[in-house]
Amino acid sequence: MTYLTNAASAAAILAAMAAPAFADFQLSDRYSDADGDLIADIPTDAADLLDPSTLIFAYTPVEDPAVYAEVWQGFLDHMSEVTGKKVQFFPVQSNAAQIEAMRAGRLHVAGFNTGSNPLAVACAGLRPFAMMAAEDGSFGYEMEIITYPGSGIEEVKDIAGGDLAFTTETSNSGFKAPSAILKADFGMEAGRDFTPVFSGKHDNSILGVANKDYPAAAVANSVKGRMIERDVVSEDQFNVIYTSQTFPTTGYGVAHNLTPELQDKIKDAFFSFDWEGSALAEEFGKSGEAQFIEISFQKDWDVIRKIDDANGVAYDCQ
């Protein structure tokens, strides 16, 4: 897969908000979208449907997958009860590996991070339907540009001439959004005004700043908040020099070619899960989440597709 990423004006993104960004988003030729909801249709030929005895679940790449395997276990046990299937946690090391696993039929249920959701939908047939939210239904996170005290960086323009850590090119807050914002609002471009370095994950970028390996980094503040709550890092190790608008968070969905009955049961597992006293509540409550809510990729990811468009992102699903 090839990601074409030439940063463009964030002002253009904001100006485009009045018009939906539906027409330009297209799925890989291997999928159909007869109803126009921008996600792959469920195959109508029974021969193309999957009904696996074991469901494979993956959460977006994190620094320590073993921690999240434990966090998700209670939920996966619930999914097993609802679906009548064995459910296995699959640790992934990168967004690209996660997308390829679903595209190849090795991954059935997954949470894809904000920026990789459009790529997973277009190239892997992801059908996203859920997102974590607070008790009152509010959701989302902000992109922050962080540095460490004593770095000499007091504001965004001070990044010029040095390094800025991104996560991966598929990440919204870890690359796409800051690239657009830096060019539009500060006239700064990677390679010309600062040197981009890629850490691979938000956790790595956050730890890199905390350990003074990176002078600055663009990260999701929800990840930083959970790491602070787990005492992996501390608040006083960071200065925040920029905070963005709020973006939707990790989107959860299924492979398009699971049987309709199985897809319905998986959805039911998400929306019937009791968060109270769960490991999910303990971990994700650190960033305010308390439930799963239903989402529309067409509506809720409109701003993310606009950022992709403004950044010149194109998807090569070959």
mmCIF file of C-alpha atoms in Angstrom:
data_model
loop_
_atom_site.group_PDB
_atom_site.id
_atom_site.type_symbol
_atom_site.label_atom_id
_atom_site.label_comp_id
_atom_site.label_asym_id
_atom_site.label_seq_id
_atom_site.Cartn_x
_atom_site.Cartn_y
_atom_site.Cartn_z
ATOM 1 C CA MET A 1 0.000 0.000 0.000
ATOM 2 C CA THR A 2 1.262 3.490 -0.843
ATOM 3 C CA TYR A 3 0.332 6.611 1.093
ATOM 4 C CA LEU A 4 0.772 9.908 -0.755
ATOM 5 C CA THR A 5 1.033 12.673 1.793
ATOM 6 C CA ASN A 6 1.685 16.229 0.659
ATOM 7 C CA ALA A 7 0.435 18.560 3.394
ATOM 8 C CA ALA A 8 -2.127 21.169 2.348
ATOM 9 C CA SER A 9 -3.947 24.007 4.044
ATOM 10 C CA ALA A 10 -5.997 23.301 7.166
ATOM 11 C CA ALA A 11 -7.906 26.418 6.227
ATOM 12 C CA ALA A 12 -9.036 24.570 3.126
ATOM 13 C CA ILE A 13 -10.242 21.749 5.346
ATOM 14 C CA LEU A 14 -12.317 24.125 7.429
ATOM 15 C CA ALA A 15 -13.700 25.838 4.348
ATOM 16 C CA ALA A 16 -14.743 22.473 2.969
ATOM 17 C CA MET A 17 -16.819 21.621 6.050
ATOM 18 C CA ALA A 18 -19.939 23.011 4.420
ATOM 19 C CA ALA A 19 -19.904 20.236 1.822
ATOM 20 C CA PRO A 20 -19.777 16.504 2.577
ATOM 21 C CA ALA A 21 -16.645 14.710 1.357
ATOM 22 C CA PHE A 22 -18.497 11.672 0.044
ATOM 23 C CA ALA A 23 -17.953 11.733 -3.707
ATOM 24 C CA ASP A 24 -14.154 11.360 -3.745
ATOM 25 C CA PHE A 25 -13.923 8.421 -1.333
ATOM 26 C CA GLN A 26 -13.858 5.099 -3.176
ATOM 27 C CA LEU A 27 -13.518 1.488 -2.096
ATOM 28 C CA SER A 28 -11.131 -1.009 -3.644
ATOM 29 C CA ASP A 29 -12.524 -2.710 -6.740
ATOM 30 C CA ARG A 30 -12.870 -5.937 -4.759
ATOM 31 C CA TYR A 31 -15.770 -4.394 -2.775
ATOM 32 C CA SER A 32 -19.182 -3.031 -3.760
ATOM 33 C CA ASP A 33 -21.187 -0.184 -2.213
ATOM 34 C CA ALA A 34 -24.638 -0.357 -3.772
ATOM 35 C CA ASP A 35 -26.319 1.579 -0.954
ATOM 36 C CA GLY A 36 -23.819 4.455 -1.054
ATOM 37 C CA ASP A 37 -22.919 4.432 2.646
ATOM 38 C CA LEU A 38 -19.173 4.401 1.817
ATOM 39 C CA ILE A 39 -18.543 0.969 3.354
ATOM 40 C CA ALA A 40 -18.321 -2.446 1.688
ATOM 41 C CA ASP A 41 -21.603 -4.278 1.203
ATOM 42 C CA ILE A 42 -22.037 -7.736 2.705
ATOM 43 C CA PRO A 43 -21.681 -10.296 -0.129
ATOM 44 C CA THR A 44 -24.964 -11.709 -1.405
ATOM 45 C CA ASP A 45 -23.426 -14.987 -2.591
ATOM 46 C CA ALA A 46 -23.263 -17.464 0.307
ATOM 47 C CA ALA A 47 -20.037 -18.861 -1.151
ATOM 48 C CA ASP A 48 -18.324 -15.536 -0.394
ATOM 49 C CA LEU A 49 -19.358 -15.441 3.275
ATOM 50 C CA LEU A 50 -17.260 -16.490 6.281
ATOM 51 C CA ASP A 51 -18.520 -18.126 9.476
ATOM 52 C CA PRO A 52 -15.287 -18.946 11.348
ATOM 53 C CA SER A 53 -15.273 -21.142 14.448
ATOM 54 C CA THR A 54 -12.804 -18.735 16.088
ATOM 55 C CA LEU A 55 -13.101 -14.961 15.815
ATOM 56 C CA ILE A 56 -9.829 -13.025 15.735
ATOM 57 C CA PHE A 57 -9.924 -9.597 17.408
ATOM 58 C CA ALA A 58 -7.252 -6.892 17.257
ATOM 59 C CA TYR A 59 -6.929 -3.520 18.943
ATOM 60 C CA THR A 60 -4.994 -0.674 17.355
ATOM 61 C CA PRO A 61 -1.186 -1.050 17.782
ATOM 62 C CA VAL A 62 0.082 -0.099 21.235
ATOM 63 C CA GLU A 63 3.436 -0.095 22.972
ATOM 64 C CA ASP A 64 2.654 -3.145 25.155
ATOM 65 C CA PRO A 65 0.101 -5.474 23.500
ATOM 66 C CA ALA A 66 0.207 -7.848 26.496
ATOM 67 C CA VAL A 67 -1.334 -5.163 28.712
ATOM 68 C CA TYR A 68 -4.229 -4.692 26.317
ATOM 69 C CA ALA A 69 -4.755 -8.430 25.867
ATOM 70 C CA GLU A 70 -5.662 -8.487 29.569
ATOM 71 C CA VAL A 71 -7.727 -5.306 29.308
ATOM 72 C CA TRP A 72 -9.852 -6.757 26.506
ATOM 73 C CA GLN A 73 -10.207 -10.315 27.846
ATOM 74 C CA GLY A 74 -13.458 -9.747 29.758
ATOM 75 C CA PHE A 75 -15.040 -8.141 26.710
ATOM 76 C CA LEU A 76 -13.855 -10.967 24.462
ATOM 77 C CA ASP A 77 -15.353 -13.500 26.885
ATOM 78 C CA HIS A 78 -18.645 -11.605 26.562
ATOM 79 C CA MET A 79 -18.381 -11.650 22.759
ATOM 80 C CA SER A 80 -17.776 -15.390 22.912
ATOM 81 C CA GLU A 81 -20.950 -15.878 24.942
ATOM 82 C CA VAL A 82 -23.037 -13.730 22.599
ATOM 83 C CA THR A 83 -21.717 -15.211 19.344
ATOM 84 C CA GLY A 84 -21.149 -18.803 20.434
ATOM 85 C CA LYS A 85 -17.625 -18.567 18.981
ATOM 86 C CA LYS A 86 -14.161 -18.754 20.461
ATOM 87 C CA VAL A 87 -12.588 -15.281 20.408
ATOM 88 C CA GLN A 88 -8.826 -14.740 20.294
ATOM 89 C CA PHE A 89 -6.878 -11.511 20.869
ATOM 90 C CA PHE A 90 -4.357 -10.854 18.099
ATOM 91 C CA PRO A 91 -1.561 -8.369 18.976
ATOM 92 C CA VAL A 92 -0.573 -6.227 15.993
ATOM 93 C CA GLN A 93 2.642 -4.259 15.650
ATOM 94 C CA SER A 94 1.589 -1.721 13.026
ATOM 95 C CA ASN A 95 -1.438 -0.217 11.317
ATOM 96 C CA ALA A 96 -0.301 -1.701 8.012
ATOM 97 C CA ALA A 97 -0.105 -5.205 9.510
ATOM 98 C CA GLN A 98 -3.573 -4.827 11.017
ATOM 99 C CA ILE A 99 -5.085 -3.689 7.713
ATOM 100 C CA GLU A 100 -3.362 -6.446 5.749
ATOM 101 C CA ALA A 101 -4.586 -9.075 8.237
ATOM 102 C CA MET A 102 -8.211 -8.057 7.684
ATOM 103 C CA ARG A 103 -7.730 -7.742 3.931
ATOM 104 C CA ALA A 104 -6.302 -11.287 3.853
ATOM 105 C CA GLY A 105 -9.139 -12.734 5.929
ATOM 106 C CA ARG A 106 -7.046 -13.399 9.059
ATOM 107 C CA LEU A 107 -8.753 -10.708 11.174
ATOM 108 C CA HIS A 108 -12.494 -10.564 11.779
ATOM 109 C CA VAL A 109 -13.184 -7.875 14.401
ATOM 110 C CA ALA A 110 -10.969 -4.891 15.140
ATOM 111 C CA GLY A 111 -10.516 -1.409 16.484
ATOM 112 C CA PHE A 112 -8.685 0.733 13.922
ATOM 113 C CA ASN A 113 -7.288 4.079 14.978
ATOM 114 C CA THR A 114 -8.859 7.267 13.687
ATOM 115 C CA GLY A 115 -6.523 7.901 10.775
ATOM 116 C CA SER A 116 -6.322 4.318 9.520
ATOM 117 C CA ASN A 117 -10.116 3.808 9.519
ATOM 118 C CA PRO A 118 -10.614 5.189 5.971
ATOM 119 C CA LEU A 119 -7.760 3.029 4.671
ATOM 120 C CA ALA A 120 -9.169 -0.062 6.415
ATOM 121 C CA VAL A 121 -12.614 0.679 4.967
ATOM 122 C CA ALA A 122 -11.313 1.284 1.442
ATOM 123 C CA CYS A 123 -8.686 -1.445 1.240
ATOM 124 C CA ALA A 124 -9.636 -4.115 3.791
ATOM 125 C CA GLY A 125 -13.437 -4.088 3.728
ATOM 126 C CA LEU A 126 -13.859 -2.897 7.309
ATOM 127 C CA ARG A 127 -17.470 -2.179 8.290
ATOM 128 C CA PRO A 128 -17.092 0.164 11.307
ATOM 129 C CA PHE A 129 -20.091 0.494 13.612
ATOM 130 C CA ALA A 130 -18.956 1.453 17.129
ATOM 131 C CA MET A 131 -16.783 3.856 19.070
ATOM 132 C CA MET A 132 -16.100 4.410 22.752
ATOM 133 C CA ALA A 133 -17.795 7.402 24.366
ATOM 134 C CA ALA A 134 -18.330 9.019 27.736
ATOM 135 C CA GLU A 135 -21.387 8.333 29.878
ATOM 136 C CA ASP A 136 -23.135 11.371 28.374
ATOM 137 C CA GLY A 137 -22.428 10.207 24.806
ATOM 138 C CA SER A 138 -19.655 12.707 24.123
ATOM 139 C CA PHE A 139 -16.572 11.336 22.381
ATOM 140 C CA GLY A 140 -13.271 12.185 20.818
ATOM 141 C CA TYR A 141 -9.712 13.270 21.520
ATOM 142 C CA GLU A 142 -7.368 16.068 20.523
ATOM 143 C CA MET A 143 -4.041 16.105 18.741
ATOM 144 C CA GLU A 144 -1.353 17.695 20.872
ATOM 145 C CA ILE A 145 2.147 18.799 20.000
ATOM 146 C CA ILE A 146 4.201 18.118 23.095
ATOM 147 C CA THR A 147 7.738 18.800 24.222
ATOM 148 C CA TYR A 148 9.637 18.389 27.483
ATOM 149 C CA PRO A 149 10.486 21.147 29.989
ATOM 150 C CA GLY A 150 13.837 22.690 29.202
ATOM 151 C CA SER A 151 13.793 21.662 25.540
ATOM 152 C CA GLY A 152 13.986 25.279 24.430
ATOM 153 C CA ILE A 153 10.682 24.871 22.589
ATOM 154 C CA GLU A 154 8.115 27.292 23.974
ATOM 155 C CA GLU A 155 5.786 27.530 20.979
ATOM 156 C CA VAL A 156 5.199 25.783 17.675
ATOM 157 C CA LYS A 157 7.531 27.976 15.614
ATOM 158 C CA ASP A 158 10.425 26.907 17.854
ATOM 159 C CA ILE A 159 10.262 23.443 16.263
ATOM 160 C CA ALA A 160 11.898 24.932 13.151
ATOM 161 C CA GLY A 161 15.363 23.562 12.512
ATOM 162 C CA GLY A 162 14.900 20.504 14.716
ATOM 163 C CA ASP A 163 13.139 17.154 14.801
ATOM 164 C CA LEU A 164 9.410 16.523 15.177
ATOM 165 C CA ALA A 165 8.265 12.991 15.932
ATOM 166 C CA PHE A 166 5.251 11.608 14.091
ATOM 167 C CA THR A 167 3.840 8.108 14.630
ATOM 168 C CA THR A 168 2.933 6.603 11.230
ATOM 169 C CA GLU A 169 1.696 8.059 7.951
ATOM 170 C CA THR A 170 -1.724 6.437 8.508
ATOM 171 C CA SER A 171 -2.298 8.169 11.858
ATOM 172 C CA ASN A 172 -4.630 11.156 12.017
ATOM 173 C CA SER A 173 -3.250 12.881 15.112
ATOM 174 C CA GLY A 174 0.183 11.323 14.714
ATOM 175 C CA PHE A 175 0.775 12.664 11.194
ATOM 176 C CA LYS A 176 -2.078 13.771 8.940
ATOM 177 C CA ALA A 177 -3.710 16.472 11.080
ATOM 178 C CA PRO A 178 -0.459 18.041 12.340
ATOM 179 C CA SER A 179 0.977 18.077 8.812
ATOM 180 C CA ALA A 180 -2.017 20.048 7.514
ATOM 181 C CA ILE A 181 -2.156 22.353 10.538
ATOM 182 C CA LEU A 182 1.564 23.114 10.586
ATOM 183 C CA LYS A 183 1.505 24.180 6.939
ATOM 184 C CA ALA A 184 -1.754 26.128 7.072
ATOM 185 C CA ASP A 185 -1.393 27.889 10.409
ATOM 186 C CA PHE A 186 2.376 28.152 10.817
ATOM 187 C CA GLY A 187 3.790 27.937 7.276
ATOM 188 C CA MET A 188 5.943 24.975 8.261
ATOM 189 C CA GLU A 189 6.607 21.892 6.142
ATOM 190 C CA ALA A 190 8.386 18.649 6.955
ATOM 191 C CA GLY A 191 11.770 18.364 5.287
ATOM 192 C CA ARG A 192 12.000 22.103 4.731
ATOM 193 C CA ASP A 193 11.430 23.643 8.158
ATOM 194 C CA PHE A 194 11.925 20.641 10.432
ATOM 195 C CA THR A 195 13.039 17.021 10.209
ATOM 196 C CA PRO A 196 10.258 14.437 10.542
ATOM 197 C CA VAL A 197 11.013 11.222 12.422
ATOM 198 C CA PHE A 198 8.589 8.320 12.747
ATOM 199 C CA SER A 199 8.281 6.441 16.030
ATOM 200 C CA GLY A 200 5.729 3.843 14.880
ATOM 201 C CA LYS A 201 3.223 4.366 17.717
ATOM 202 C CA HIS A 202 1.816 7.114 19.931
ATOM 203 C CA ASP A 203 3.255 5.351 22.986
ATOM 204 C CA ASN A 204 6.729 5.485 21.453
ATOM 205 C CA SER A 205 6.437 9.192 20.653
ATOM 206 C CA ILE A 206 5.214 9.996 24.160
ATOM 207 C CA LEU A 207 7.972 7.953 25.792
ATOM 208 C CA GLY A 208 10.484 9.501 23.395
ATOM 209 C CA VAL A 209 9.599 13.010 24.549
ATOM 210 C CA ALA A 210 9.467 11.966 28.212
ATOM 211 C CA ASN A 211 12.952 10.451 27.880
ATOM 212 C CA LYS A 212 14.188 13.466 25.880
ATOM 213 C CA ASP A 213 14.918 11.355 22.804
ATOM 214 C CA TYR A 214 12.583 13.569 20.749
ATOM 215 C CA PRO A 215 12.418 17.339 21.274
ATOM 216 C CA ALA A 216 8.745 17.390 20.228
ATOM 217 C CA ALA A 217 6.020 15.046 19.012
ATOM 218 C CA ALA A 218 2.475 15.111 17.635
ATOM 219 C CA VAL A 219 0.305 12.663 19.596
ATOM 220 C CA ALA A 220 -3.234 11.754 20.632
ATOM 221 C CA ASN A 221 -3.875 13.203 24.079
ATOM 222 C CA SER A 222 -6.116 10.253 24.972
ATOM 223 C CA VAL A 223 -3.126 7.897 24.737
ATOM 224 C CA LYS A 224 -0.981 10.282 26.778
ATOM 225 C CA GLY A 225 -3.693 10.535 29.423
ATOM 226 C CA ARG A 226 -3.949 6.764 29.839
ATOM 227 C CA MET A 227 -0.155 6.434 30.083
ATOM 228 C CA ILE A 228 -0.113 9.080 32.814
ATOM 229 C CA GLU A 229 -2.881 7.259 34.703
ATOM 230 C CA ARG A 230 -0.891 4.001 34.484
ATOM 231 C CA ASP A 231 2.202 5.841 35.836
ATOM 232 C CA VAL A 232 4.163 5.024 32.682
ATOM 233 C CA VAL A 233 4.909 8.748 32.376
ATOM 234 C CA SER A 234 4.032 11.797 34.481
ATOM 235 C CA GLU A 235 2.304 15.061 33.603
ATOM 236 C CA ASP A 236 5.332 17.139 34.603
ATOM 237 C CA GLN A 237 7.446 15.504 31.889
ATOM 238 C CA PHE A 238 5.545 17.416 29.198
ATOM 239 C CA ASN A 239 4.677 20.875 27.977
ATOM 240 C CA VAL A 240 1.784 21.095 25.523
ATOM 241 C CA ILE A 241 2.401 23.759 22.873
ATOM 242 C CA TYR A 242 -0.586 23.050 20.605
ATOM 243 C CA THR A 243 -4.027 21.450 21.000
ATOM 244 C CA SER A 244 -6.289 20.744 18.017
ATOM 245 C CA GLN A 245 -10.025 20.508 17.569
ATOM 246 C CA THR A 246 -11.695 17.283 18.748
ATOM 247 C CA PHE A 247 -11.553 14.220 16.471
ATOM 248 C CA PRO A 248 -13.424 10.883 16.600
ATOM 249 C CA THR A 249 -11.484 8.129 18.311
ATOM 250 C CA THR A 250 -10.809 4.440 17.475
ATOM 251 C CA GLY A 251 -13.551 2.930 15.314
ATOM 252 C CA TYR A 252 -14.565 -0.703 15.859
ATOM 253 C CA GLY A 253 -15.920 -2.882 13.103
ATOM 254 C CA VAL A 254 -16.079 -6.232 11.361
ATOM 255 C CA ALA A 255 -14.796 -7.786 8.165
ATOM 256 C CA HIS A 256 -17.390 -7.209 5.454
ATOM 257 C CA ASN A 257 -17.696 -10.870 4.480
ATOM 258 C CA LEU A 258 -18.735 -12.362 7.811
ATOM 259 C CA THR A 259 -22.267 -13.760 7.627
ATOM 260 C CA PRO A 260 -24.981 -11.161 8.325
ATOM 261 C CA GLU A 261 -26.124 -13.170 11.358
ATOM 262 C CA LEU A 262 -22.614 -13.209 12.822
ATOM 263 C CA GLN A 263 -22.126 -9.500 12.167
ATOM 264 C CA ASP A 264 -25.362 -8.783 14.050
ATOM 265 C CA LYS A 265 -24.241 -10.902 17.012
ATOM 266 C CA ILE A 266 -20.868 -9.140 17.130
ATOM 267 C CA LYS A 267 -22.597 -5.757 17.156
ATOM 268 C CA ASP A 268 -24.866 -6.969 19.944
ATOM 269 C CA ALA A 269 -21.789 -7.996 21.933
ATOM 270 C CA PHE A 270 -20.462 -4.433 21.767
ATOM 271 C CA PHE A 271 -23.697 -2.730 22.703
ATOM 272 C CA SER A 272 -24.748 -5.210 25.426
ATOM 273 C CA PHE A 273 -21.403 -5.248 27.251
ATOM 274 C CA ASP A 274 -21.637 -4.176 30.905
ATOM 275 C CA TRP A 275 -18.784 -1.759 31.538
ATOM 276 C CA GLU A 276 -19.268 -1.482 35.285
ATOM 277 C CA GLY A 277 -16.308 -2.993 37.138
ATOM 278 C CA SER A 278 -14.695 -4.196 33.898
ATOM 279 C CA ALA A 279 -11.058 -3.981 32.865
ATOM 280 C CA LEU A 280 -12.206 -1.868 29.901
ATOM 281 C CA ALA A 281 -13.730 0.662 32.294
ATOM 282 C CA GLU A 282 -10.590 0.713 34.417
ATOM 283 C CA GLU A 283 -8.310 1.349 31.430
ATOM 284 C CA PHE A 284 -10.383 3.497 29.092
ATOM 285 C CA GLY A 285 -12.145 5.348 31.886
ATOM 286 C CA LYS A 286 -8.793 7.094 32.314
ATOM 287 C CA SER A 287 -9.630 9.038 29.156
ATOM 288 C CA GLY A 288 -13.339 9.373 29.962
ATOM 289 C CA GLU A 289 -14.834 6.446 28.028
ATOM 290 C CA ALA A 290 -17.667 4.472 29.606
ATOM 291 C CA GLN A 291 -19.648 2.805 26.810
ATOM 292 C CA PHE A 292 -19.790 1.844 23.133
ATOM 293 C CA ILE A 293 -21.984 3.977 20.891
ATOM 294 C CA GLU A 294 -23.120 3.452 17.320
ATOM 295 C CA ILE A 295 -21.302 5.391 14.602
ATOM 296 C CA SER A 296 -21.661 6.199 10.923
ATOM 297 C CA PHE A 297 -18.439 6.125 8.923
ATOM 298 C CA GLN A 298 -20.095 8.352 6.337
ATOM 299 C CA LYS A 299 -20.950 11.056 8.885
ATOM 300 C CA ASP A 300 -18.553 10.717 11.817
ATOM 301 C CA TRP A 301 -15.398 10.277 9.714
ATOM 302 C CA ASP A 302 -16.217 13.114 7.311
ATOM 303 C CA VAL A 303 -13.659 15.442 8.936
ATOM 304 C CA ILE A 304 -10.979 12.733 8.757
ATOM 305 C CA ARG A 305 -11.599 12.115 5.055
ATOM 306 C CA LYS A 306 -11.320 15.881 4.493
ATOM 307 C CA ILE A 307 -7.961 15.922 6.263
ATOM 308 C CA ASP A 308 -6.843 13.037 4.043
ATOM 309 C CA ASP A 309 -8.005 14.944 0.983
ATOM 310 C CA ALA A 310 -6.236 18.140 2.061
ATOM 311 C CA ASN A 311 -3.046 16.171 2.711
ATOM 312 C CA GLY A 312 -3.214 14.666 -0.783
ATOM 313 C CA VAL A 313 -3.611 11.157 0.633
ATOM 314 C CA ALA A 314 -4.386 8.497 -1.960
ATOM 315 C CA TYR A 315 -4.925 4.815 -1.306
ATOM 316 C CA ASP A 316 -3.223 2.200 -3.448
ATOM 317 C CA CYS A 317 -5.002 -1.013 -2.480
ATOM 318 C CA GLN A 318 -3.040 -3.265 -4.847
#
